[in-house]
Tab-separated table of C-alpha atoms and ligand atoms in Angstrom:
chain	number	residue	atom	x	y	z
A	12	MET	CA	-31.327	-26.900	2.801
A	13	LYS	CA	-34.740	-27.534	1.516
A	14	SER	CA	-35.795	-24.019	2.729
A	15	ILE	CA	-32.731	-22.303	1.189
A	16	GLN	CA	-33.524	-23.673	-2.001
A	17	SER	CA	-37.273	-22.378	-1.835
A	18	ASN	CA	-36.283	-18.908	-0.450
A	19	ILE	CA	-33.787	-18.428	-3.261
A	20	LYS	CA	-36.530	-19.487	-5.755
A	21	LYS	CA	-38.879	-17.074	-4.008
A	22	ALA	CA	-36.209	-14.246	-4.298
A	23	LYS	CA	-35.499	-14.987	-8.004
A	24	LYS	CA	-39.394	-14.985	-8.587
A	25	TYR	CA	-39.505	-11.454	-7.831
A	26	LEU	CA	-36.398	-10.377	-9.259
A	27	ASP	CA	-37.376	-11.882	-12.581
A	28	LYS	CA	-40.205	-9.576	-12.437
A	29	ASN	CA	-38.530	-6.483	-12.010
A	30	HIS	CA	-39.263	-6.193	-8.196
A	31	CYS	CA	-36.681	-5.334	-5.394
A	32	VAL	CA	-35.634	-7.799	-2.889
A	33	ALA	CA	-33.300	-7.141	0.012
A	34	VAL	CA	-30.336	-9.635	-0.023
A	35	PRO	CA	-27.538	-10.556	2.829
A	36	SER	CA	-23.907	-9.977	2.050
A	37	GLU	CA	-20.880	-10.167	4.245
A	38	THR	CA	-20.669	-6.543	4.652
A	39	VAL	CA	-24.321	-5.329	5.090
A	40	TYR	CA	-27.859	-6.264	3.260
A	41	GLY	CA	-28.228	-5.024	-0.184
A	42	LEU	CA	-31.555	-3.607	-1.932
A	43	ALA	CA	-31.412	-5.712	-5.142
A	44	GLY	CA	-32.941	-5.404	-8.467
A	45	ASN	CA	-31.992	-6.555	-11.977
A	46	ALA	CA	-29.193	-4.595	-13.322
A	47	TYR	CA	-30.221	-4.715	-16.762
A	48	SER	CA	-33.559	-3.479	-16.108
A	49	ASP	CA	-34.322	0.486	-16.243
A	50	LEU	CA	-37.504	-0.447	-14.181
A	51	ALA	CA	-36.153	-2.220	-11.416
A	52	VAL	CA	-33.593	-0.025	-11.255
A	53	LYS	CA	-35.738	3.028	-10.697
A	54	LYS	CA	-37.725	1.089	-7.976
A	55	ILE	CA	-34.328	0.809	-6.022
A	56	PHE	CA	-33.736	4.823	-6.469
A	57	LYS	CA	-37.466	5.607	-5.234
A	58	LEU	CA	-37.758	3.010	-2.304
A	59	LYS	CA	-34.076	4.482	-1.013
A	60	LYS	CA	-35.343	8.017	-1.513
A	61	ARG	CA	-31.663	8.260	-3.092
A	62	PRO	CA	-31.008	10.953	-5.578
A	63	MET	CA	-30.714	9.692	-9.297
A	64	ASN	CA	-27.076	11.013	-9.699
A	65	ASN	CA	-25.694	8.604	-7.033
A	66	PRO	CA	-24.795	5.474	-8.797
A	67	LEU	CA	-25.101	1.715	-7.699
A	68	ILE	CA	-22.639	-1.023	-7.297
A	69	VAL	CA	-23.490	-3.901	-9.680
A	70	HIS	CA	-22.887	-7.556	-8.014
A	71	TYR	CA	-21.709	-10.490	-10.264
A	72	LEU	CA	-21.091	-14.094	-9.522
A	73	ASP	CA	-17.691	-14.115	-11.177
A	74	ILE	CA	-15.632	-12.384	-13.748
A	75	ASN	CA	-17.463	-14.447	-16.591
A	76	LYS	CA	-20.407	-12.036	-16.993
A	77	LEU	CA	-18.370	-8.898	-16.021
A	78	ARG	CA	-16.308	-8.887	-19.336
A	79	GLU	CA	-19.619	-8.324	-21.036
A	80	ASP	CA	-20.103	-5.085	-19.272
A	81	CYS	CA	-16.682	-3.670	-17.990
A	82	HIS	CA	-13.219	-3.333	-19.445
A	83	ILE	CA	-10.564	-5.231	-17.301
A	84	ASN	CA	-6.950	-3.892	-16.425
A	85	ASP	CA	-3.955	-5.707	-14.765
A	86	THR	CA	-4.690	-4.260	-11.353
A	87	PHE	CA	-7.955	-5.294	-11.218
A	88	MET	CA	-7.016	-8.753	-12.298
A	89	LYS	CA	-4.278	-8.702	-9.348
A	90	LEU	CA	-6.942	-7.411	-6.741
A	91	TYR	CA	-9.889	-9.941	-7.875
A	92	ASN	CA	-7.738	-12.751	-7.748
A	93	LYS	CA	-6.467	-11.663	-4.164
A	94	PHE	CA	-9.589	-10.496	-2.510
A	95	SER	CA	-12.585	-11.485	-4.763
A	96	PRO	CA	-15.269	-12.846	-3.638
A	97	GLY	CA	-15.001	-10.340	-0.339
A	98	PRO	CA	-15.589	-6.808	0.787
A	99	VAL	CA	-14.157	-4.820	-2.027
A	100	THR	CA	-15.697	-2.885	-4.706
A	101	PHE	CA	-13.937	-1.838	-8.145
A	102	ILE	CA	-14.730	1.038	-10.396
A	103	LEU	CA	-14.244	-0.041	-14.029
A	104	LYS	CA	-14.723	1.532	-17.217
A	105	LEU	CA	-18.143	0.627	-18.680
A	106	LYS	CA	-18.487	-1.315	-22.249
A	107	LYS	CA	-19.949	0.839	-24.735
A	108	ASP	CA	-22.517	-1.997	-25.634
A	109	SER	CA	-22.957	-3.187	-22.171
A	110	LYS	CA	-26.453	-4.045	-20.860
A	111	ILE	CA	-26.323	-2.307	-17.772
A	112	SER	CA	-29.339	0.051	-17.386
A	113	LYS	CA	-28.235	3.757	-17.701
A	114	PHE	CA	-30.101	4.519	-14.524
A	115	VAL	CA	-27.352	2.550	-12.369
A	116	THR	CA	-24.198	4.847	-13.483
A	117	ASN	CA	-26.588	7.999	-13.960
A	118	ASN	CA	-25.103	8.017	-17.674
A	119	GLN	CA	-21.344	7.732	-16.415
A	120	LYS	CA	-18.927	5.753	-18.175
A	121	SER	CA	-17.566	3.965	-15.120
A	122	LEU	CA	-19.229	1.173	-13.115
A	123	ALA	CA	-18.955	0.205	-9.502
A	124	ILE	CA	-18.355	-3.532	-9.232
A	125	ARG	CA	-18.542	-6.192	-6.435
A	126	PHE	CA	-18.461	-9.967	-6.040
A	127	PRO	CA	-20.137	-10.760	-2.545
A	128	LYS	CA	-19.166	-13.746	-0.656
A	129	HIS	CA	-22.056	-14.333	1.492
A	130	ILE	CA	-23.644	-17.823	0.328
A	131	LEU	CA	-27.118	-17.033	-0.095
A	132	PHE	CA	-25.918	-14.023	-2.305
A	133	ARG	CA	-23.813	-16.161	-4.419
A	134	LYS	CA	-26.452	-18.790	-4.800
A	135	LEU	CA	-29.099	-16.464	-5.858
A	136	LEU	CA	-26.644	-14.919	-8.507
A	137	LYS	CA	-26.026	-18.530	-9.800
A	138	ASN	CA	-29.776	-18.528	-10.502
A	139	LEU	CA	-29.944	-15.321	-12.309
A	140	SER	CA	-29.445	-14.510	-15.985
A	141	TYR	CA	-28.220	-10.800	-14.652
A	142	PRO	CA	-26.199	-9.233	-12.440
A	143	LEU	CA	-27.801	-7.256	-9.203
A	144	ALA	CA	-27.631	-3.648	-8.788
A	145	ALA	CA	-27.622	-3.320	-4.939
A	146	PRO	CA	-27.128	-0.301	-2.845
A	147	SER	CA	-27.021	-0.794	1.090
A	148	ALA	CA	-30.770	-1.517	2.306
A	149	ASN	CA	-31.409	1.496	4.104
A	150	ILE	CA	-33.174	4.909	3.549
A	151	SER	CA	-30.461	7.344	1.888
A	152	THR	CA	-28.122	8.656	4.878
A	153	ARG	CA	-29.228	6.682	7.400
A	154	LEU	CA	-27.397	3.491	8.756
A	155	SER	CA	-27.195	0.571	6.589
A	156	SER	CA	-29.059	-2.722	7.749
A	157	VAL	CA	-26.850	-5.802	9.146
A	158	GLN	CA	-29.628	-8.041	9.925
A	159	HIS	CA	-33.291	-8.923	8.629
A	160	SER	CA	-35.162	-6.750	11.327
A	161	ASP	CA	-32.966	-3.805	10.084
A	162	VAL	CA	-34.152	-3.958	6.629
A	163	ILE	CA	-37.930	-4.360	8.142
A	164	GLU	CA	-37.253	-1.343	10.128
A	165	GLU	CA	-36.138	0.620	6.963
A	166	PHE	CA	-38.719	-0.356	4.420
A	167	GLY	CA	-41.681	-2.175	6.323
A	168	SER	CA	-43.905	-3.605	3.813
A	169	LYS	CA	-42.838	-1.362	1.068
A	170	ILE	CA	-40.350	-4.436	-0.407
A	171	LYS	CA	-41.367	-7.587	-1.657
A	172	TYR	CA	-39.110	-9.927	0.312
A	173	VAL	CA	-36.111	-10.055	2.461
A	174	LEU	CA	-33.691	-13.041	1.910
A	175	ASN	CA	-32.850	-13.485	5.464
A	176	GLY	CA	-29.068	-14.486	5.871
A	177	GLY	CA	-28.586	-13.856	9.581
A	178	LYS	CA	-26.209	-11.047	10.668
A	179	CYS	CA	-23.506	-9.761	8.228
A	180	GLN	CA	-20.137	-10.979	9.024
A	181	ILE	CA	-18.298	-7.670	8.456
A	182	GLY	CA	-20.860	-5.198	9.592
A	183	VAL	CA	-19.637	-2.287	7.265
A	184	GLU	CA	-19.442	-1.526	3.584
A	185	SER	CA	-17.066	-2.320	0.921
A	186	THR	CA	-13.724	-0.750	0.499
A	187	ILE	CA	-14.099	1.015	-2.825
A	188	ILE	CA	-11.382	1.484	-5.023
A	189	ASN	CA	-11.330	3.414	-8.242
A	190	LEU	CA	-9.193	1.715	-10.952
A	191	LEU	CA	-9.822	4.580	-13.758
A	192	SER	CA	-6.556	5.678	-13.531
A	193	LYS	CA	-3.953	5.857	-10.471
A	194	PRO	CA	-5.535	3.089	-7.711
A	195	THR	CA	-7.448	5.495	-5.536
A	196	ILE	CA	-9.471	4.491	-2.314
A	197	VAL	CA	-12.773	6.203	-2.557
A	198	ARG	CA	-14.442	4.801	0.555
A	199	PHE	CA	-13.083	2.970	3.483
A	200	GLY	CA	-14.650	-0.238	3.979
A	201	GLY	CA	-14.345	-4.116	5.236
A	202	LEU	CA	-10.972	-4.679	3.019
A	203	ASP	CA	-7.710	-3.320	4.997
A	204	ILE	CA	-5.993	-0.787	2.640
A	205	SER	CA	-2.718	-2.216	3.516
A	206	LYS	CA	-3.664	-5.553	2.229
A	207	ILE	CA	-4.556	-4.053	-1.060
A	208	GLU	CA	-0.898	-2.054	-0.942
A	209	LYS	CA	0.810	-5.260	-0.123
A	210	VAL	CA	-0.602	-7.175	-3.605
A	211	LEU	CA	0.069	-4.027	-5.349
A	212	LYS	CA	3.538	-3.250	-4.077
A	213	LYS	CA	2.698	0.177	-3.689
A	214	LYS	CA	0.806	2.923	-1.710
A	215	VAL	CA	-2.572	3.712	-3.120
A	216	LEU	CA	-4.013	7.198	-3.107
A	217	ILE	CA	-6.845	8.102	-0.564
A	218	ARG	CA	-9.500	10.307	-1.940
A	219	THR	CA	-12.815	9.672	0.876
A	220	ASN	CA	-13.289	13.468	1.501
A	221	LEU	CA	-13.115	15.178	-2.057
A	222	LYS	CA	-14.639	18.517	-2.535
A	223	LYS	CA	-16.311	17.538	-5.624
A	224	LYS	CA	-17.817	14.214	-4.702
A	225	ILE	CA	-18.004	10.989	-6.716
A	226	ALA	CA	-19.165	8.715	-4.305
A	227	PRO	CA	-21.897	10.247	-1.988
A	228	GLY	CA	-20.403	7.728	0.758
A	229	GLN	CA	-17.902	10.732	0.685
A	230	PHE	CA	-20.613	13.185	2.039
A	231	SER	CA	-20.787	14.182	5.589
A	232	LEU	CA	-24.018	13.598	6.150
A	233	HIS	CA	-23.912	9.635	6.289
A	234	TYR	CA	-24.494	6.622	8.212
A	235	SER	CA	-26.416	8.765	10.643
A	236	PRO	CA	-27.950	6.981	13.827
A	237	GLY	CA	-30.485	10.021	13.616
A	238	ILE	CA	-29.478	11.622	16.792
A	239	PRO	CA	-26.193	13.782	17.861
A	240	LEU	CA	-23.144	11.860	18.195
A	241	ARG	CA	-19.785	12.760	19.869
A	242	ILE	CA	-16.273	10.929	19.001
A	243	ASN	CA	-13.068	10.735	21.138
A	244	ALA	CA	-15.115	11.241	24.404
A	245	LYS	CA	-13.218	10.555	27.706
A	246	LYS	CA	-16.585	10.283	29.562
A	247	PRO	CA	-20.348	10.503	29.019
A	248	LYS	CA	-22.038	13.715	29.686
A	249	LYS	CA	-25.495	13.512	31.456
A	250	ASN	CA	-27.969	11.688	29.558
A	251	GLU	CA	-25.403	10.448	26.915
A	252	ALA	CA	-25.142	6.747	25.932
A	253	PHE	CA	-21.246	6.038	26.276
A	254	ILE	CA	-20.105	3.678	23.535
A	255	LEU	CA	-16.635	1.636	24.381
A	256	THR	CA	-14.711	-0.967	22.776
A	257	LYS	CA	-12.989	-2.459	26.087
A	258	LYS	CA	-14.435	-3.420	29.027
A	259	ARG	CA	-13.877	-0.995	31.988
A	260	LYS	CA	-13.743	-1.905	35.798
A	261	THR	CA	-17.010	-0.127	36.542
A	262	THR	CA	-19.613	-0.170	34.250
A	263	PHE	CA	-23.279	1.916	34.112
A	264	ARG	CA	-26.459	1.403	32.406
A	265	ASN	CA	-25.743	3.725	29.681
A	266	TYR	CA	-22.303	2.008	28.619
A	267	TYR	CA	-22.803	0.049	25.521
A	268	TYR	CA	-19.693	-2.289	24.212
A	269	LEU	CA	-18.718	-2.503	20.626
A	270	SER	CA	-16.158	-5.132	22.010
A	271	LYS	CA	-15.418	-6.167	25.382
A	272	LYS	CA	-11.943	-7.366	24.347
A	273	ASN	CA	-10.926	-4.441	22.317
A	274	ASP	CA	-11.337	-6.379	19.096
A	275	LEU	CA	-11.861	-4.157	15.701
A	276	HIS	CA	-13.517	-6.652	13.931
A	277	GLN	CA	-15.915	-7.225	16.477
A	278	SER	CA	-16.653	-3.663	16.961
A	279	ALA	CA	-17.077	-3.198	12.820
A	280	LYS	CA	-19.743	-6.076	12.933
A	281	ASN	CA	-21.666	-4.511	15.945
A	282	LEU	CA	-21.064	-0.987	14.971
A	283	TYR	CA	-24.428	-0.362	13.059
A	284	SER	CA	-26.875	-2.393	15.364
A	285	LEU	CA	-25.564	-1.013	18.751
A	286	LEU	CA	-26.165	2.745	17.168
A	287	ARG	CA	-29.860	1.566	16.559
A	288	LYS	CA	-30.419	-0.271	19.642
A	289	ILE	CA	-29.345	3.011	21.661
A	290	LYS	CA	-31.762	4.890	19.800
A	291	LYS	CA	-34.523	2.396	20.433
A	292	ASP	CA	-33.409	2.701	24.304
A	293	GLY	CA	-34.573	6.324	23.918
A	294	TYR	CA	-31.150	8.042	24.194
A	295	GLU	CA	-31.116	11.409	22.612
A	296	MET	CA	-27.207	11.987	22.421
A	297	ILE	CA	-24.355	9.335	21.959
A	298	ALA	CA	-20.561	9.765	23.013
A	299	VAL	CA	-17.921	7.337	21.811
A	300	GLU	CA	-14.666	6.746	23.338
A	301	LYS	CA	-11.521	6.958	21.138
A	302	ILE	CA	-11.059	4.043	18.706
A	303	LYS	CA	-7.788	2.782	17.381
A	304	ASN	CA	-7.194	4.107	13.726
A	305	LYS	CA	-5.521	0.868	12.507
A	306	GLY	CA	-6.992	-1.363	9.852
A	307	ILE	CA	-10.544	-1.643	9.950
A	308	GLY	CA	-10.815	0.865	12.960
A	309	LYS	CA	-10.089	3.435	10.019
A	310	THR	CA	-13.514	2.393	8.670
A	311	ILE	CA	-15.108	2.579	12.168
A	312	ASN	CA	-13.857	5.950	12.617
A	313	ASP	CA	-14.766	7.193	8.910
A	314	ARG	CA	-18.491	6.206	9.654
A	315	LEU	CA	-18.422	7.744	13.397
A	316	ASN	CA	-17.054	10.890	11.943
A	317	ARG	CA	-19.341	11.112	9.422
A	318	ALA	CA	-22.241	10.501	11.621
A	319	SER	CA	-20.863	13.069	14.156
A	320	LYS	CA	-21.535	15.768	11.586
A	321	TYR	CA	-25.355	15.141	12.083
B	29	TXA	O1	-20.731	-3.467	0.933
B	29	TXA	C1	-21.082	-2.775	0.030
B	29	TXA	O2	-20.711	-1.953	-0.810
B	29	TXA	C2	-22.756	-2.814	0.061
B	29	TXA	C3	-23.182	-3.982	-0.458
B	29	TXA	C4	-24.853	-3.988	-0.514
B	29	TXA	O3	-22.652	-4.379	-1.648
B	29	TXA	N1	-23.178	-1.714	-0.914
B	29	TXA	C5	-23.234	-0.454	-0.821
B	29	TXA	O4	-23.834	0.587	-1.830
B	29	TXA	O5	-22.590	0.207	0.322
B	29	TXA	P1	-24.260	1.775	-1.649
B	29	TXA	O6	-24.827	2.286	-2.683
B	29	TXA	O7	-24.742	2.365	-0.311
B	29	TXA	O8	-22.965	2.619	-1.426
B	29	TXA	C6	-21.955	2.649	-3.087
B	29	TXA	C7	-21.180	4.006	-2.937
B	29	TXA	C8	-22.045	5.088	-3.122
B	29	TXA	O9	-21.068	6.040	-2.221
B	29	TXA	C9	-21.961	5.539	-4.551
B	29	TXA	O10	-21.723	7.008	-4.706
B	29	TXA	C10	-20.513	4.992	-4.815
B	29	TXA	O11	-20.395	3.836	-4.184
B	29	TXA	N2	-20.454	4.603	-6.183
B	29	TXA	C11	-21.237	3.610	-7.012
B	29	TXA	N3	-20.802	3.621	-8.534
B	29	TXA	C12	-19.805	4.587	-8.430
B	29	TXA	C13	-19.051	5.109	-9.617
B	29	TXA	N4	-19.102	4.685	-10.538
B	29	TXA	N5	-17.884	6.067	-9.482
B	29	TXA	C14	-17.952	6.658	-8.040
B	29	TXA	N6	-18.630	6.004	-7.022
B	29	TXA	C15	-19.464	5.168	-7.148
B	30	MG	MG1	-25.217	3.308	1.514
């Protein structure tokens, strides 16, 4: 308990000085900085090697502070009451007098916001007088980080501090829903779309592969393990690592399990760390067996699909 307090204090100390700190969330680790500070936000882009025209998600403790920065609508309230804090990001209209750094949004009039559930992230936000801009803690286009060691692998000593919150519970990024007009999913993620539709009592639009990209998570080259990956494979070719979600009778050294009991949530949680491990084990190619396209399985398939475009 004492060390938690002192770690939060340490993170706050760096953030207050406009440095970036990696923080754990229930989805993936974030690379956080003061969303009101141009200096801190510019540092995030630089560290990630992220194009400045790719806007960031801003993280709030609850709705109170958000009201200062965004216009709130009924659809948002319904979803907020049901799913926040949790793995869903909302795109809302930015207020004219908001203090959000213009670098967060690339001068756009909309803002992506989220209320993270991880206890350390929440404790940290409670101690700050500003919200945190935080993209996933990885170099642009690479795999997101789901544990302390992944963040170190990505950034080494380039970042001041990583708040260690163990392995992320969900393991894939938040679902993003655009609420500027008709509710539209722009990124599959940790929250099942059917749950959103149940609350709204209607179907939502899905635009995760637009010609004109508004969320670069929509770009094909994204979530890449850095080696070729093949999806819907029945069996591996020579020299390929083979990713499975259900235990096989006979298993070989190149067989890697996302889950041994065909559990999609467990598979999502293991996805990025398994891809990292396979690469470290020296494989140069990956084959993945077909994964059920239901619930969070849709998110897993979305990420694998994009990774296969490498
Ligand atoms: O789970 C998550 O969402 C994690 C944790 C750290 O919160 N964050 C995350 O951030 O995945 P990032 O930056 O890696 O992905 C955010 C996506 C990007 O594809 C970005 O283009 C899109 O959100 N985005 C941000 N602001 C937007 C906006 N105003 N309109 C449309 N898309 C936006
Ligand atoms: Mg990302």
